[in-house]
Amino acid sequence: MDNLSDTLKKLKITAVDRTEDSLEGCLDCLLQALAQNNMETSEKIQGSGILQLFASLLIPQSSCTAKVANIIAEVAKNEFMRIPCVDAGLISPLVQLLNSKDQEVLLQTGRALGNICYDSHEGRSAVDQAGGAQIVIDHLRSLCSITDPANEKLLTVFCGMLMNYSNENDSLQAQLINMGVIPTLVKLLGIHCQNAALTEMCLVAFGNLAELESSKEQFASTNIAEELVKLFKKQIEHDKREMIFEVLAPLAENDAIKLQLVEAGLVECLLEIVQEKVDSEKEDDIAELKTASDLMVLLLLGDESMQKLFEGGKGNVFQRVLSWIPSNNHQLQLAGALAIANFARNDGNCIHMVDNGIVEKLMDLLDRHVEDGNVTVQHAALSALRNLAIPVVNKAKMLSAGVTEAVLKFLKSEMPPVQFKLLGTLRMLIDAQEAAEQLGKNVKLVERLVEWCEAKDHAGVMGESNRLLSALIRHSKSKDVIKTIVQSGGIKHLVTMATSEHVIMQNEALVALALIAALELGTAEKDLESAKLVQILHRLLADERSAPEIKYNSMVLICALMGSESLHKEVQDLAFLDVVSKLRSHENKSVAQQASLTEQRLTVES
């Protein structure tokens, strides 16, 4: 270290004199000291004030330039040295050196800039202002096709520099994307796939850039899918495959890339991994199985990629996914059920799957998870059943297969995601009067629905419970169902639902309330009063923002309520005639006609 102090003093003198030989000796001495103890040497360099001198030594013509850049690269490995390097004015001359024709100078300059940018806002900002990124990208483009080892080393350093420059910085990543870095990196990956270090650097860069939405379109216009799948097929090591997975996952969120990945044969690779790892208990294998099956499900979220893999229900992929459902592996059961839910996104697929026995497979799966079951599997299987129940022709088939009984076993679940899907599945199934009546008289179900109508922390569960209550009345048109709902305390929730921000829910509530008033007014009268239904209807009719169908159904309901003495009195007290007579000139014909009828009814009854 004494030697080091002497060297630094000597360096100050020779830096001014520019005697190349003695300068080179000093620089070698510094590099040696940095190799032995980087941190301590860097502290000494900072303390000596020599950094400012380096700016004047970074000149293209000098034979010492590469060594100076190398020293800067070494000291910038220390976090505490990055801002001093910027403050010493080193960025601008380093960026100038990127125009050098000397490969060693370029290599050391790339390292220096990359290290200064690492996790340093000041470093990145200075390189940005000096225009360093564009020069590096131009180099990558022009050197891309040269495959000798020295050039590949330089390309690796340049990729690393861009990564450090833009890592976790959206605006700098967007800048690189606008400069066209993506097609260049994809080309690099294709040409240099034999070079592990360069390949790895490209993958990390892709991983960073792929998180940005604006990158997806650029990626989709390259052959990235093909290159990644090609690379993936060659990998045996878990870590390398994991690295590729980390790029595939964000890219596969884009529908065009989903289809490209399917066409490039990724699905076959994923199925192979699943088959290899399914029985393994190694942590890495379990993780890889999860990643592969999750990615498989993600690929099925694209309409085109999903339909391509469905192949009319005859496809190898569809059949393999089906075989996951009866498996003993929870991850595969989950992925299988989610995949079925994704395949069940159009009527044709749903009808085919129901006709080919998928419902029974899903019910068997649910049965295995009733007691202390896996919540994610329950949720996925219920999602699949709900989607399958959408086509009208499937409803009766699923009811006779016993789906409602299978689903009702989960009534006691305390997990909101499971509750939500359970409610959605039942609501999809009860278009038929008989099913609605059977379920509507199920006291346990109705009581649970009324309880969930108050689940204020879970808006989805609350909304679905209200909608199912209303649907039970609308589809059954049954006095017994209405009595069950009244006795369970459901009326107030239907009245509240009439004030929902969603027109469809308001409407469903008003139609159900009109049926209650028509079929069982005496039973429901007190509950309708205490829920302040009449005041709510007055408000809905007076509010100019109410949709035409809301106004129409509110008037139908008013007429139906006239059969109750106490509700009739409330209607008279609130001067409904004024509001209704204004609606006779409403632009919607149905509303105007109903307003005339309602006005007559109110006049006669007053």
Coordinates of C-alpha atoms in Angstrom, one line a residue, residues 210-539:
A210 CA -40.5 -8.0 -21.9
E211 CA -42.1 -6.6 -18.7
L212 CA -42.8 -3.4 -20.7
E213 CA -46.1 -3.5 -22.6
S214 CA -44.7 -1.4 -25.5
S215 CA -42.1 -4.2 -26.1
K216 CA -44.6 -6.9 -26.9
E217 CA -45.4 -5.6 -30.4
Q218 CA -41.8 -5.4 -31.3
F219 CA -41.1 -8.9 -30.0
A220 CA -44.1 -10.2 -31.9
S221 CA -42.6 -8.8 -35.2
T222 CA -39.4 -10.9 -34.7
N223 CA -38.8 -14.6 -34.6
I224 CA -38.2 -14.6 -30.8
A225 CA -40.7 -17.5 -30.3
E226 CA -38.8 -19.7 -32.6
E227 CA -35.4 -18.8 -31.2
L228 CA -36.5 -19.3 -27.6
V229 CA -38.1 -22.6 -28.3
K230 CA -35.0 -23.8 -30.2
L231 CA -32.8 -22.7 -27.3
F232 CA -35.2 -24.3 -24.8
K233 CA -35.0 -27.7 -26.5
K234 CA -31.2 -27.7 -26.1
Q235 CA -31.2 -27.0 -22.4
I236 CA -30.8 -29.7 -19.8
E237 CA -29.9 -27.6 -16.8
H238 CA -32.7 -26.5 -14.6
D239 CA -31.2 -23.0 -14.1
K240 CA -30.9 -22.3 -17.8
R241 CA -34.5 -23.5 -18.5
E242 CA -35.7 -21.3 -15.6
M243 CA -34.0 -18.3 -17.3
I244 CA -35.9 -19.0 -20.5
F245 CA -39.1 -19.5 -18.6
E246 CA -38.7 -16.0 -17.1
V247 CA -38.6 -14.5 -20.6
L248 CA -41.4 -16.7 -21.9
A249 CA -43.9 -15.9 -19.2
P250 CA -44.2 -12.1 -19.8
L251 CA -44.0 -12.6 -23.6
A252 CA -46.8 -15.2 -23.5
E253 CA -49.1 -12.6 -22.2
N254 CA -49.3 -11.2 -25.8
D255 CA -51.9 -13.1 -27.9
A256 CA -49.8 -12.9 -31.1
I257 CA -46.7 -14.3 -29.3
K258 CA -48.9 -17.0 -27.7
L259 CA -49.8 -18.3 -31.2
Q260 CA -46.1 -18.0 -32.4
L261 CA -45.0 -20.1 -29.3
V262 CA -47.6 -22.7 -30.0
E263 CA -46.5 -22.9 -33.7
A264 CA -42.9 -23.1 -32.7
G265 CA -43.6 -26.2 -30.7
L266 CA -43.4 -24.9 -27.1
V267 CA -46.4 -26.9 -26.0
E268 CA -44.7 -30.2 -26.8
C269 CA -41.7 -29.1 -24.7
L270 CA -43.9 -28.3 -21.8
L271 CA -45.8 -31.5 -22.0
E272 CA -42.5 -33.4 -22.0
I273 CA -41.4 -31.6 -18.8
V274 CA -44.6 -32.4 -17.1
Q275 CA -44.3 -36.1 -18.0
E276 CA -40.6 -36.1 -16.8
K277 CA -41.2 -34.3 -13.5
V278 CA -44.6 -35.4 -12.4
D279 CA -43.4 -38.1 -10.0
S280 CA -40.3 -36.3 -8.8
E281 CA -40.1 -35.0 -5.2
K282 CA -37.0 -32.8 -5.9
E283 CA -37.7 -29.1 -5.2
D284 CA -36.3 -28.0 -8.6
D285 CA -38.5 -30.5 -10.4
I286 CA -41.6 -29.5 -8.6
A287 CA -40.9 -25.9 -9.4
E288 CA -40.3 -26.7 -13.0
L289 CA -43.5 -28.7 -13.3
K290 CA -45.5 -25.8 -11.9
T291 CA -43.8 -23.3 -14.2
A292 CA -44.4 -25.5 -17.3
S293 CA -48.1 -26.3 -16.5
D294 CA -48.8 -22.6 -15.6
L295 CA -47.3 -21.5 -18.9
M296 CA -49.4 -24.1 -20.7
V297 CA -52.5 -22.6 -19.1
L298 CA -51.3 -19.1 -20.1
L299 CA -50.9 -20.1 -23.8
L300 CA -54.6 -21.3 -23.7
L301 CA -55.8 -17.8 -22.8
G302 CA -55.3 -16.6 -26.4
D303 CA -58.4 -17.4 -28.6
E304 CA -56.3 -18.5 -31.6
S305 CA -53.7 -20.4 -29.7
M306 CA -56.4 -22.1 -27.6
Q307 CA -58.5 -23.1 -30.7
K308 CA -55.4 -24.4 -32.5
L309 CA -54.6 -26.7 -29.5
F310 CA -58.2 -27.8 -29.1
E311 CA -58.3 -29.2 -32.6
G312 CA -62.0 -30.0 -32.4
G313 CA -61.4 -31.9 -29.2
K314 CA -59.3 -34.5 -30.9
G315 CA -56.0 -32.8 -30.4
N316 CA -53.1 -34.6 -28.6
V317 CA -52.6 -31.5 -26.4
F318 CA -56.3 -31.4 -25.3
Q319 CA -56.2 -35.2 -24.6
R320 CA -53.0 -34.8 -22.5
V321 CA -54.4 -32.0 -20.5
L322 CA -57.6 -34.1 -19.8
S323 CA -55.3 -36.7 -18.3
W324 CA -54.0 -34.2 -15.7
I325 CA -57.4 -33.9 -14.1
P326 CA -57.6 -37.4 -12.5
S327 CA -53.8 -37.2 -11.6
N328 CA -52.8 -37.3 -7.9
N329 CA -50.6 -34.2 -8.3
H330 CA -52.4 -31.1 -7.1
Q331 CA -50.5 -28.8 -9.5
L332 CA -51.6 -30.9 -12.5
Q333 CA -55.2 -31.1 -11.3
L334 CA -55.2 -27.3 -11.0
A335 CA -53.6 -26.7 -14.4
G336 CA -55.9 -29.3 -16.0
A337 CA -59.0 -27.6 -14.6
L338 CA -57.8 -24.2 -15.6
A339 CA -57.0 -25.4 -19.0
I340 CA -60.5 -26.8 -19.4
A341 CA -61.9 -23.5 -18.2
N342 CA -59.8 -21.8 -21.0
F343 CA -60.9 -24.3 -23.6
A344 CA -64.5 -23.6 -22.5
R345 CA -64.5 -20.1 -24.0
N346 CA -66.9 -20.7 -26.9
D347 CA -70.1 -22.7 -27.3
G348 CA -68.7 -25.2 -29.8
N349 CA -65.9 -26.4 -27.5
C350 CA -68.2 -26.4 -24.4
I351 CA -70.8 -28.6 -26.1
H352 CA -68.2 -31.0 -27.4
M353 CA -66.6 -31.3 -24.0
V354 CA -69.9 -31.9 -22.1
D355 CA -70.9 -34.5 -24.7
N356 CA -67.6 -36.3 -24.1
G357 CA -67.8 -36.6 -20.4
I358 CA -65.7 -33.8 -19.0
V359 CA -68.3 -32.9 -16.4
E360 CA -68.0 -36.2 -14.7
K361 CA -64.2 -35.8 -14.6
L362 CA -64.5 -32.4 -13.0
M363 CA -67.1 -33.6 -10.5
D364 CA -64.8 -36.4 -9.5
L365 CA -62.0 -33.9 -9.0
L366 CA -64.3 -31.7 -6.8
D367 CA -65.3 -34.7 -4.8
R368 CA -61.6 -35.3 -3.9
H369 CA -61.4 -31.8 -2.6
V370 CA -64.6 -31.4 -0.5
E371 CA -63.1 -32.0 2.9
D372 CA -60.1 -29.8 3.6
G373 CA -59.5 -29.6 -0.1
N374 CA -57.1 -27.5 -2.1
V375 CA -58.8 -24.1 -2.5
T376 CA -57.1 -23.3 -5.9
V377 CA -58.2 -26.7 -7.3
Q378 CA -61.8 -26.1 -6.1
H379 CA -61.8 -22.6 -7.6
A380 CA -60.4 -23.9 -11.0
A381 CA -62.8 -26.8 -11.3
L382 CA -65.8 -24.6 -10.5
S383 CA -64.6 -22.0 -13.0
A384 CA -64.5 -24.8 -15.7
L385 CA -68.0 -25.9 -14.7
R386 CA -69.4 -22.4 -14.8
N387 CA -68.0 -21.8 -18.3
L388 CA -69.3 -25.2 -19.6
A389 CA -72.8 -24.2 -18.3
I390 CA -73.1 -21.1 -20.5
P391 CA -74.4 -22.8 -23.7
V392 CA -78.2 -23.4 -23.3
V393 CA -78.0 -27.0 -24.6
N394 CA -75.5 -27.9 -21.8
K395 CA -77.6 -26.8 -18.9
A396 CA -80.1 -29.7 -18.8
K397 CA -77.3 -32.2 -19.4
M398 CA -75.2 -30.8 -16.5
L399 CA -78.2 -30.7 -14.2
S400 CA -79.0 -34.3 -14.9
A401 CA -75.4 -35.2 -14.4
G402 CA -75.8 -33.9 -10.8
V403 CA -73.7 -30.7 -11.1
T404 CA -75.8 -28.7 -8.6
E405 CA -75.4 -31.4 -5.9
A406 CA -71.7 -31.5 -6.5
V407 CA -71.4 -27.7 -6.3
L408 CA -73.7 -27.4 -3.2
K409 CA -71.2 -29.5 -1.2
F410 CA -69.0 -26.3 -1.2
L411 CA -71.7 -24.1 0.4
K412 CA -69.8 -24.3 3.7
S413 CA -66.6 -22.9 2.2
E414 CA -65.3 -19.8 3.8
M415 CA -63.1 -18.9 0.9
P416 CA -64.5 -16.0 -1.2
P417 CA -62.9 -17.1 -4.5
V418 CA -64.7 -20.5 -4.1
Q419 CA -67.9 -18.9 -3.0
F420 CA -67.8 -16.6 -6.0
K421 CA -67.4 -19.4 -8.6
L422 CA -69.9 -21.6 -6.8
L423 CA -72.5 -18.8 -7.1
G424 CA -71.7 -18.2 -10.8
T425 CA -72.0 -21.9 -11.6
L426 CA -75.4 -22.2 -10.0
R427 CA -76.7 -19.0 -11.6
M428 CA -75.6 -20.3 -15.1
L429 CA -77.5 -23.6 -14.5
I430 CA -80.9 -22.4 -13.3
D431 CA -82.4 -21.1 -16.5
A432 CA -84.8 -24.0 -16.3
Q433 CA -87.9 -23.5 -14.0
E434 CA -87.6 -26.9 -12.4
A435 CA -84.0 -26.4 -11.3
A436 CA -84.7 -22.9 -10.1
E437 CA -87.6 -24.1 -8.0
Q438 CA -85.7 -27.0 -6.5
L439 CA -82.8 -24.8 -5.5
G440 CA -85.0 -21.9 -4.4
K441 CA -86.7 -24.2 -1.9
N442 CA -83.3 -25.3 -0.5
V443 CA -83.4 -23.4 2.8
K444 CA -79.6 -24.0 3.5
L445 CA -78.7 -22.5 0.2
V446 CA -81.1 -19.5 0.5
E447 CA -79.8 -18.8 4.1
R448 CA -76.2 -18.9 2.9
L449 CA -77.1 -16.6 0.0
V450 CA -78.7 -14.1 2.4
E451 CA -75.6 -14.2 4.6
W452 CA -73.3 -13.7 1.5
C453 CA -75.4 -10.7 0.4
E454 CA -73.8 -8.9 3.3
A455 CA -70.2 -9.8 2.4
K456 CA -69.2 -6.2 2.1
D457 CA -65.5 -7.1 2.0
H458 CA -66.1 -9.2 -1.1
A459 CA -68.1 -7.2 -3.7
G460 CA -68.0 -10.1 -6.2
V461 CA -69.5 -12.6 -3.7
M462 CA -72.1 -10.0 -2.6
G463 CA -73.1 -9.2 -6.2
E464 CA -73.3 -12.9 -7.3
S465 CA -75.4 -13.8 -4.2
N466 CA -77.9 -11.0 -5.0
R467 CA -78.1 -12.1 -8.6
L468 CA -78.7 -15.7 -7.7
L469 CA -81.5 -14.8 -5.3
S470 CA -83.1 -12.8 -8.0
A471 CA -82.6 -15.5 -10.6
L472 CA -84.2 -18.1 -8.3
I473 CA -87.4 -16.0 -8.3
R474 CA -87.3 -15.0 -11.9
H475 CA -86.8 -18.5 -13.3
S476 CA -89.0 -20.4 -10.9
K477 CA -91.9 -17.9 -10.7
S478 CA -92.8 -20.0 -7.6
K479 CA -94.7 -19.0 -4.5
D480 CA -92.7 -21.5 -2.4
V481 CA -89.4 -20.1 -3.5
I482 CA -90.6 -16.5 -2.7
K483 CA -91.8 -17.7 0.8
T484 CA -88.4 -19.3 1.5
I485 CA -86.6 -16.1 0.5
V486 CA -88.9 -14.0 2.6
Q487 CA -88.5 -16.2 5.6
S488 CA -84.7 -16.2 5.2
G489 CA -84.6 -12.4 5.2
G490 CA -83.7 -12.0 1.5
I491 CA -86.2 -9.2 0.6
K492 CA -84.1 -6.3 1.9
H493 CA -81.2 -7.4 -0.3
L494 CA -83.2 -7.5 -3.4
V495 CA -84.5 -4.0 -2.6
T496 CA -80.9 -2.8 -2.1
M497 CA -79.9 -4.5 -5.4
A498 CA -82.4 -2.3 -7.2
T499 CA -80.1 0.6 -6.4
S500 CA -77.0 -1.1 -7.8
E501 CA -74.6 0.9 -10.0
H502 CA -75.0 -1.9 -12.6
V503 CA -78.2 -1.5 -14.7
I504 CA -78.3 -5.3 -15.4
M505 CA -78.4 -6.0 -11.6
Q506 CA -81.0 -3.2 -11.0
N507 CA -83.2 -4.7 -13.6
E508 CA -82.9 -8.3 -12.4
A509 CA -83.9 -7.0 -8.9
L510 CA -86.9 -5.0 -10.1
V511 CA -88.2 -8.0 -12.2
A512 CA -87.9 -10.3 -9.2
L513 CA -89.6 -7.8 -6.9
A514 CA -92.4 -7.4 -9.4
L515 CA -92.9 -11.2 -9.3
I516 CA -92.9 -11.2 -5.5
A517 CA -95.5 -8.4 -5.5
A518 CA -97.7 -10.3 -8.0
L519 CA -97.4 -13.7 -6.4
E520 CA -96.8 -13.3 -2.6
L521 CA -97.4 -9.6 -1.7
G522 CA -99.1 -10.4 1.6
T523 CA -96.1 -12.5 2.8
A524 CA -93.5 -9.9 1.7
E525 CA -95.4 -6.7 2.5
K526 CA -93.7 -5.9 5.9
D527 CA -90.2 -6.6 4.5
L528 CA -90.8 -4.4 1.5
E529 CA -92.0 -1.6 3.8
S530 CA -89.1 -1.7 6.1
A531 CA -86.7 -1.9 3.2
K532 CA -88.2 1.4 2.0
L533 CA -89.0 0.1 -1.5
V534 CA -91.5 2.7 -2.3
Q535 CA -89.1 5.6 -1.6
I536 CA -86.4 3.8 -3.7
L537 CA -88.8 3.5 -6.6
H538 CA -89.7 7.2 -6.4
R539 CA -86.1 8.0 -6.5

